[in-house]
mmCIF file of C-alpha atoms and ligand atoms in Angstrom:
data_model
loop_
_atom_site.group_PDB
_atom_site.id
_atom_site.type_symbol
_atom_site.label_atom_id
_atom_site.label_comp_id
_atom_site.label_asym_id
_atom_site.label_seq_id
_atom_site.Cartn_x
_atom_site.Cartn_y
_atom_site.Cartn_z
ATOM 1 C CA UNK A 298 -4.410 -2.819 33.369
ATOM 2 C CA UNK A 299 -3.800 -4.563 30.368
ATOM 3 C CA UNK A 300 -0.732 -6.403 29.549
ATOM 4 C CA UNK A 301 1.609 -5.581 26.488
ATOM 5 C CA UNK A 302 0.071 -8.612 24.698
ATOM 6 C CA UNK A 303 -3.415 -7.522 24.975
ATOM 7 C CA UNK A 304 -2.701 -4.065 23.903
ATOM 8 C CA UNK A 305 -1.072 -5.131 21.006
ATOM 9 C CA UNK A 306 -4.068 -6.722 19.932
ATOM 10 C CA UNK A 307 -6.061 -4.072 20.964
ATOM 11 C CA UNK A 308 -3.975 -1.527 17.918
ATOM 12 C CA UNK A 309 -4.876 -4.181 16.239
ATOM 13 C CA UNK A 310 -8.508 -4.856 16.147
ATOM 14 C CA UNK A 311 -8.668 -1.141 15.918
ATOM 15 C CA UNK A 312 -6.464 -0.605 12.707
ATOM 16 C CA UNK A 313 -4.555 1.899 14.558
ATOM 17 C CA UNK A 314 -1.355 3.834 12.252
ATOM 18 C CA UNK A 315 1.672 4.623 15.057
ATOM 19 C CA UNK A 316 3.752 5.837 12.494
ATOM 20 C CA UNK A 317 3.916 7.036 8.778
ATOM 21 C CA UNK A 318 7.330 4.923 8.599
ATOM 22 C CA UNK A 319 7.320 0.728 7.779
ATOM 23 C CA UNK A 320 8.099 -0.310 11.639
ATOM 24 C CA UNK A 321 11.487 -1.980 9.854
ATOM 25 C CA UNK A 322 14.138 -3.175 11.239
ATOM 26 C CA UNK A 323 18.310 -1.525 10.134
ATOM 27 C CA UNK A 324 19.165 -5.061 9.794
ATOM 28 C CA UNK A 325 16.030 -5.629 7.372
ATOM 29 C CA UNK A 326 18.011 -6.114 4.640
ATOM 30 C CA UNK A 327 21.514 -7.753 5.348
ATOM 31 C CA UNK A 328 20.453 -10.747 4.378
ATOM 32 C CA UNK A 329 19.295 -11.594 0.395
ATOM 33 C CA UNK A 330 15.907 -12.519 -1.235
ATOM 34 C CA UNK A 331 17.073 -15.908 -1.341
ATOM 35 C CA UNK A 332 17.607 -16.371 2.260
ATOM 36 C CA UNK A 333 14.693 -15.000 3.560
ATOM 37 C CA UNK A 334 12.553 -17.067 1.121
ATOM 38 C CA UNK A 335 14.394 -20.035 2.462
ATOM 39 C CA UNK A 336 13.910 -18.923 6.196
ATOM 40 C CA UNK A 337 10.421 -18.484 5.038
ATOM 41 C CA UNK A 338 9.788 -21.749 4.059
ATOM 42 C CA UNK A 339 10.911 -23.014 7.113
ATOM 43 C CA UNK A 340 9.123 -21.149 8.976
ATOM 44 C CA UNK A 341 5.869 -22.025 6.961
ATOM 45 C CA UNK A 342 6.387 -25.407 7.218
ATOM 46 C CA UNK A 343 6.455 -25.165 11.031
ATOM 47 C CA UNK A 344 3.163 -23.405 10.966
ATOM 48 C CA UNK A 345 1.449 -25.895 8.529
ATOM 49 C CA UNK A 346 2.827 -29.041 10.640
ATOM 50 C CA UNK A 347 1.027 -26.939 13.811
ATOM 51 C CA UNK A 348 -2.242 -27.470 12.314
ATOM 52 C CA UNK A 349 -1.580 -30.562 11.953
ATOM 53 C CA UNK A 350 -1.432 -30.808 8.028
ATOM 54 C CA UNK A 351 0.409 -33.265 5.981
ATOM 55 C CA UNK A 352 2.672 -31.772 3.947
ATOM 56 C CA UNK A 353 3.948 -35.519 1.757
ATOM 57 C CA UNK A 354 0.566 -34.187 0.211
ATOM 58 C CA UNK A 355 1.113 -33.703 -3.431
ATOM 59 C CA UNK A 356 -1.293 -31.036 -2.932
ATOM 60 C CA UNK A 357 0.517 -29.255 0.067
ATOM 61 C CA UNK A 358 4.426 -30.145 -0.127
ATOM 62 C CA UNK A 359 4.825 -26.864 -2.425
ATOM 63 C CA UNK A 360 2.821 -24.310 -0.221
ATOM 64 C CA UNK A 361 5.727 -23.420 2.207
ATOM 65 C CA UNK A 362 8.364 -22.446 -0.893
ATOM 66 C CA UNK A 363 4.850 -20.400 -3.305
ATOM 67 C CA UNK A 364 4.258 -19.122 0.214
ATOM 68 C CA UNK A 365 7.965 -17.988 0.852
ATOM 69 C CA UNK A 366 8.197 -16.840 -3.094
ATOM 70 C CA UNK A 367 4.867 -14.538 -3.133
ATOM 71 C CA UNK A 368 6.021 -12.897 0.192
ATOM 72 C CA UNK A 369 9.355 -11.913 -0.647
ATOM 73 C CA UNK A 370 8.766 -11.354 -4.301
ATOM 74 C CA UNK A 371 5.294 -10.609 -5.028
ATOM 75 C CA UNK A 372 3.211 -8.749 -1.925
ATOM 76 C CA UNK A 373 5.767 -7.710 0.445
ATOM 77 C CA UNK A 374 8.258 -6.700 -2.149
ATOM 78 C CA UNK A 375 7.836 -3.094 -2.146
ATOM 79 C CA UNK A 376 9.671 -3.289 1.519
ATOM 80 C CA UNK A 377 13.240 -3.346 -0.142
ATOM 81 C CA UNK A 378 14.040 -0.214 -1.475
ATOM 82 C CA UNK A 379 15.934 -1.302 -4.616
ATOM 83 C CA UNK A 380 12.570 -2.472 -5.810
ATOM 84 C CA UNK A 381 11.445 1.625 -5.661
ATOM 85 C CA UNK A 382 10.387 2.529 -9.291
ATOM 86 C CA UNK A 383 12.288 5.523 -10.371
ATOM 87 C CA UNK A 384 9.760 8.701 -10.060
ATOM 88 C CA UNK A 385 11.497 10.419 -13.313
ATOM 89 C CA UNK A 386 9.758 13.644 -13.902
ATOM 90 C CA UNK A 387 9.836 16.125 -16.747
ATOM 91 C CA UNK A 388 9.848 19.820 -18.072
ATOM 92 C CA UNK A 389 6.335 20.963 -18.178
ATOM 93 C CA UNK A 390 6.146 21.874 -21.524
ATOM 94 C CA UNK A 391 2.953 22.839 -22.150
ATOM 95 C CA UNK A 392 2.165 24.968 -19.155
ATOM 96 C CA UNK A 393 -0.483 23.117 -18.424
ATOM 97 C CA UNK A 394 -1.138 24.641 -15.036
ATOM 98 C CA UNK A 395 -4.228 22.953 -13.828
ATOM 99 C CA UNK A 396 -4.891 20.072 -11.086
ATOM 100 C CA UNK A 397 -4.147 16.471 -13.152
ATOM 101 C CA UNK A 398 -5.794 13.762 -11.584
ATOM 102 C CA UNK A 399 -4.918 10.185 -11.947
ATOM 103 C CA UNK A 400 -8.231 7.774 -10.765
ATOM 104 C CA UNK A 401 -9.132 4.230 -10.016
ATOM 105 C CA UNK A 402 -5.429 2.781 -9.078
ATOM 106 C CA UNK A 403 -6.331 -0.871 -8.265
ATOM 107 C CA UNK A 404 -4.715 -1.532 -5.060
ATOM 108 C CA UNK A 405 -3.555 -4.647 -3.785
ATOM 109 C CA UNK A 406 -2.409 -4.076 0.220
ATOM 110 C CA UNK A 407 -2.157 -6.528 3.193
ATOM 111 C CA UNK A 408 -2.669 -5.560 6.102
ATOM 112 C CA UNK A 409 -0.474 -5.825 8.580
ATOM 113 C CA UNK A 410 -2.205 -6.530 11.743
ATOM 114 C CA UNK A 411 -3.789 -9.618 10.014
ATOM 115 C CA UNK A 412 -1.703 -10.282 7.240
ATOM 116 C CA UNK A 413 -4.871 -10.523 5.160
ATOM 117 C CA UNK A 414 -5.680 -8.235 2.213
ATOM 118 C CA UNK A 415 -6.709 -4.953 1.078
ATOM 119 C CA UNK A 416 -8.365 -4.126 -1.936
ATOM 120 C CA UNK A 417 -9.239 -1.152 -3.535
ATOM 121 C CA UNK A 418 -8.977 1.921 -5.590
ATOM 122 C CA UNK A 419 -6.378 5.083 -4.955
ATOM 123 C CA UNK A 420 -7.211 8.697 -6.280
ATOM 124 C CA UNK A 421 -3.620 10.648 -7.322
ATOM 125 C CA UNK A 422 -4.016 14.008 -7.621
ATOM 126 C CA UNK A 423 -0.966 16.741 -8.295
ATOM 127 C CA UNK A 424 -0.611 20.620 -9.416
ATOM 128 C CA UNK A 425 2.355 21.499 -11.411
ATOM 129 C CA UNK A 426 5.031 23.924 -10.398
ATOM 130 C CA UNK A 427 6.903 23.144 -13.350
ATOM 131 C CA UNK A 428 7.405 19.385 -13.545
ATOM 132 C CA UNK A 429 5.290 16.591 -14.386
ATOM 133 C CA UNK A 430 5.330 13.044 -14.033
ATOM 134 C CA UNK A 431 4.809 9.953 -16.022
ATOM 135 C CA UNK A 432 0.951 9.089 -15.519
ATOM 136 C CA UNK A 433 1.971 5.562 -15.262
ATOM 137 C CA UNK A 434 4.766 6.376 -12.525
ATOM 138 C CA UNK A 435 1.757 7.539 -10.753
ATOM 139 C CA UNK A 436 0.128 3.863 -10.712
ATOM 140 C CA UNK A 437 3.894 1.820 -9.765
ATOM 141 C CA UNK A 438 4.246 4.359 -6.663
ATOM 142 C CA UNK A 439 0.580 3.121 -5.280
ATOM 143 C CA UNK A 440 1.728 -0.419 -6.063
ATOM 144 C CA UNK A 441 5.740 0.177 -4.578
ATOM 145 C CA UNK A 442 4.145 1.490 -1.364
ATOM 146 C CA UNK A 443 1.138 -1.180 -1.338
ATOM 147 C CA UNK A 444 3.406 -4.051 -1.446
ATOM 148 C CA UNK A 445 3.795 -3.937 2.245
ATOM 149 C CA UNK A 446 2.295 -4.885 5.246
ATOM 150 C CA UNK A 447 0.220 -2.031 5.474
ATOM 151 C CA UNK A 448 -2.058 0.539 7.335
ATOM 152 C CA UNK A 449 -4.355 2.558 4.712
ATOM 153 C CA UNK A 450 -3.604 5.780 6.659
ATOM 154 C CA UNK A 451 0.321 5.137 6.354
ATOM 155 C CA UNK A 452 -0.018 4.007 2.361
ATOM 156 C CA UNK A 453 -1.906 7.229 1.702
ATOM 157 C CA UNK A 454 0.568 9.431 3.245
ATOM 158 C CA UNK A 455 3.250 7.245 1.876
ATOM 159 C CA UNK A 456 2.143 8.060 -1.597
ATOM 160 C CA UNK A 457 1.661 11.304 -1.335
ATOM 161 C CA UNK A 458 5.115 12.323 0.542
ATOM 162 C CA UNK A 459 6.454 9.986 -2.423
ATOM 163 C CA UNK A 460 5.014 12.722 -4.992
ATOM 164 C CA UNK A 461 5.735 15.803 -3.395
ATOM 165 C CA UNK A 462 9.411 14.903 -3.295
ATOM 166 C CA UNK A 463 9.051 13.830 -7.201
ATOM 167 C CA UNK A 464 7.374 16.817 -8.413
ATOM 168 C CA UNK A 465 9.060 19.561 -5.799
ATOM 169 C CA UNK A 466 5.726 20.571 -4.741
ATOM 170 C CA UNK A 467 3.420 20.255 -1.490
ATOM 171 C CA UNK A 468 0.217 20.042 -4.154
ATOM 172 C CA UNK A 469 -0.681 16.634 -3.612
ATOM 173 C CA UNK A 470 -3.621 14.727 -2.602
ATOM 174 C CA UNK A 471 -4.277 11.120 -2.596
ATOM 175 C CA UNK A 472 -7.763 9.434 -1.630
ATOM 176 C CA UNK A 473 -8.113 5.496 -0.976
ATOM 177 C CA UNK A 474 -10.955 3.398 -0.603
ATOM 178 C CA UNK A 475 -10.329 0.415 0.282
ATOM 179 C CA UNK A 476 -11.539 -2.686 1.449
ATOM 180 C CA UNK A 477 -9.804 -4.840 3.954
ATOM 181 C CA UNK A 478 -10.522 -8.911 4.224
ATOM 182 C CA UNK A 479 -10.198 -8.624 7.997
ATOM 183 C CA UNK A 480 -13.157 -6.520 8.526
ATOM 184 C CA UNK A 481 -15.064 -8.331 5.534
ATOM 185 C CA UNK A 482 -13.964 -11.946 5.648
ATOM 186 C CA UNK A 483 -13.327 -12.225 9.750
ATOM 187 C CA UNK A 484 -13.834 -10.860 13.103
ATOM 188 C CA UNK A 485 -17.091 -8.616 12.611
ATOM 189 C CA UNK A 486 -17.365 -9.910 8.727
ATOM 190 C CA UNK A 487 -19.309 -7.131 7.663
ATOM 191 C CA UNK A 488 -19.055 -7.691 3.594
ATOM 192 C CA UNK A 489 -20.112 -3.922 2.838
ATOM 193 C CA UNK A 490 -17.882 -1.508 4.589
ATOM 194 C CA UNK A 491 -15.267 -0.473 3.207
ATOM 195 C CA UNK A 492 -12.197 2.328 4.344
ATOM 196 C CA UNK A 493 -11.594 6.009 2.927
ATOM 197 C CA UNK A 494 -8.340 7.509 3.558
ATOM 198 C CA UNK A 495 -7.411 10.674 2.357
ATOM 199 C CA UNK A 496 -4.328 13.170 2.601
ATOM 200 C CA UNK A 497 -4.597 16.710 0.825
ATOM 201 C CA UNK A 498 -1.086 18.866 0.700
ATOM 202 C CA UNK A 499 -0.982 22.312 -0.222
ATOM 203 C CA UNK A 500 -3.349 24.276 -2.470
ATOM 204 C CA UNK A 501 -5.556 20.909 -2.040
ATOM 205 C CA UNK A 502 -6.280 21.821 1.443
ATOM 206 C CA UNK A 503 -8.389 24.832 -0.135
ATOM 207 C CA UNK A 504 -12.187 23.419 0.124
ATOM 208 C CA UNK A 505 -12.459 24.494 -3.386
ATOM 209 C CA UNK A 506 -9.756 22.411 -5.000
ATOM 210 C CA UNK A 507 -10.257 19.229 -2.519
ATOM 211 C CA UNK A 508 -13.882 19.216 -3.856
ATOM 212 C CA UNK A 509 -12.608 19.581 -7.275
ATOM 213 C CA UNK A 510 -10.847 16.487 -6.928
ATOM 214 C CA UNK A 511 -13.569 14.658 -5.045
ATOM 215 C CA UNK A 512 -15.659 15.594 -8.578
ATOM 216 C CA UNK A 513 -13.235 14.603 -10.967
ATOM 217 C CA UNK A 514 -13.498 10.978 -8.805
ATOM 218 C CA UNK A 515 -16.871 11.044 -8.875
ATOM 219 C CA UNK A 516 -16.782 11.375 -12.519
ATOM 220 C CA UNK A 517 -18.210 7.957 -14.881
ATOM 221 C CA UNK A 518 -15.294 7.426 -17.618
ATOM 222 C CA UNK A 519 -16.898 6.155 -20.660
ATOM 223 C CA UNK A 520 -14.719 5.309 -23.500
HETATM 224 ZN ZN1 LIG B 654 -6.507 -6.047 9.674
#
């Protein structure tokens, strides 16, 4: 038997995804930016003083409010939906009927089990049914849905459930490699490894177009 403590830990340590949803809260966002960076602070100072740090230090006395700031602003911003970039998509004028693939989306994550980040590259792929989609709107999704305390399995789903809806069509695919500070900084600090994710909707779960993809990925771009 293992308590609920223990098995928390134990999801952890194993990187487990429960669910393709943010575990949030209803109440998540009834109170403003503002007030949860000041809660933050508060709440960072408490840790620091733990530790047993001196926060008069010049060097120190601001990390509680940059700490606050970056959380609710910068890296866990992508939590509050008004932040969502607007997926507009358009006419596809051309008839351009083929698989478009949008490669090497830097991806800045954190993971949530150790609040410590993930870094790496996403693969977007789509197939037209009629609309298209901005090729940057491609890259803000990847950063809306990174900019949360993450799973990879959950952001790569995330992204790709994100498109479908945008374009009206189930031919999406979305790979992510990915490597995550916990495993490579901590706990079995193995510098090399690294984590590949991958969902593949519709036509992409045809071998044919999934390796395709995996081609146009593997692909050097010179320019
Ligand atoms: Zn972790």
């Amino acid at each position: 038997m293992i308590n609920k403590e223990e098995f928390q830990d134990e999801i952890g340590d194993n990187h487990v995804s429960l669910s393709a949803k943010n575990p949030l809260r209803d109440d998540a966002f009834d109170i403003s930016d503002e007030e949860k960076i000041e809660k933050i602070k508060k709440d960072f100072e408490s840790i620091l003083q733990t530790l047993g740090m001196d926060l008069t230090d010049d060097s120190l006395k601001g990390t509680p409010n940059r700490v606050a700031k970056m959380f609710v602003k910068e890296i866990f911003a992508g939590l509050n939906p008004k932040n969502k970039p607007k997926a507009s998509t358009f006419e596809n004028n051309y008839k351009y009927g083929e698989m478009l693939v949008e490669k090497n989306i830097i991806v800045y994550s954190t993971c949530e089990h150790h609040l410590l980040p993930i870094i790496g590259r996403a693969h977007v792929a789509y197939i037209s049914n009629g609309r298209v989609i901005g090729l940057s709107k491609m890259n803000r999704i990847v950063q809306y849905y990174s900019k949360r305390p993450q799973v990879q399995e959950r952001l790569t789903m995330q992204i790709v459930q994100e498109l479908q809806i945008a374009l009206g069509t189930d031919d999406v695919a979305c790979v992510i490699d990915a490597k995550h500070l916990c495993v490579n900084s901590r706990g079995i600090s193995d510098i090399e490894s690294s984590t590949v994710t991958s969902e593949f909707g519709g036509k992409f779960k045809d071998p044919q177009a999934r390796l395709e993809f995996l081609d146009y990925i593997k692909m050097d771009t010179k320019f």
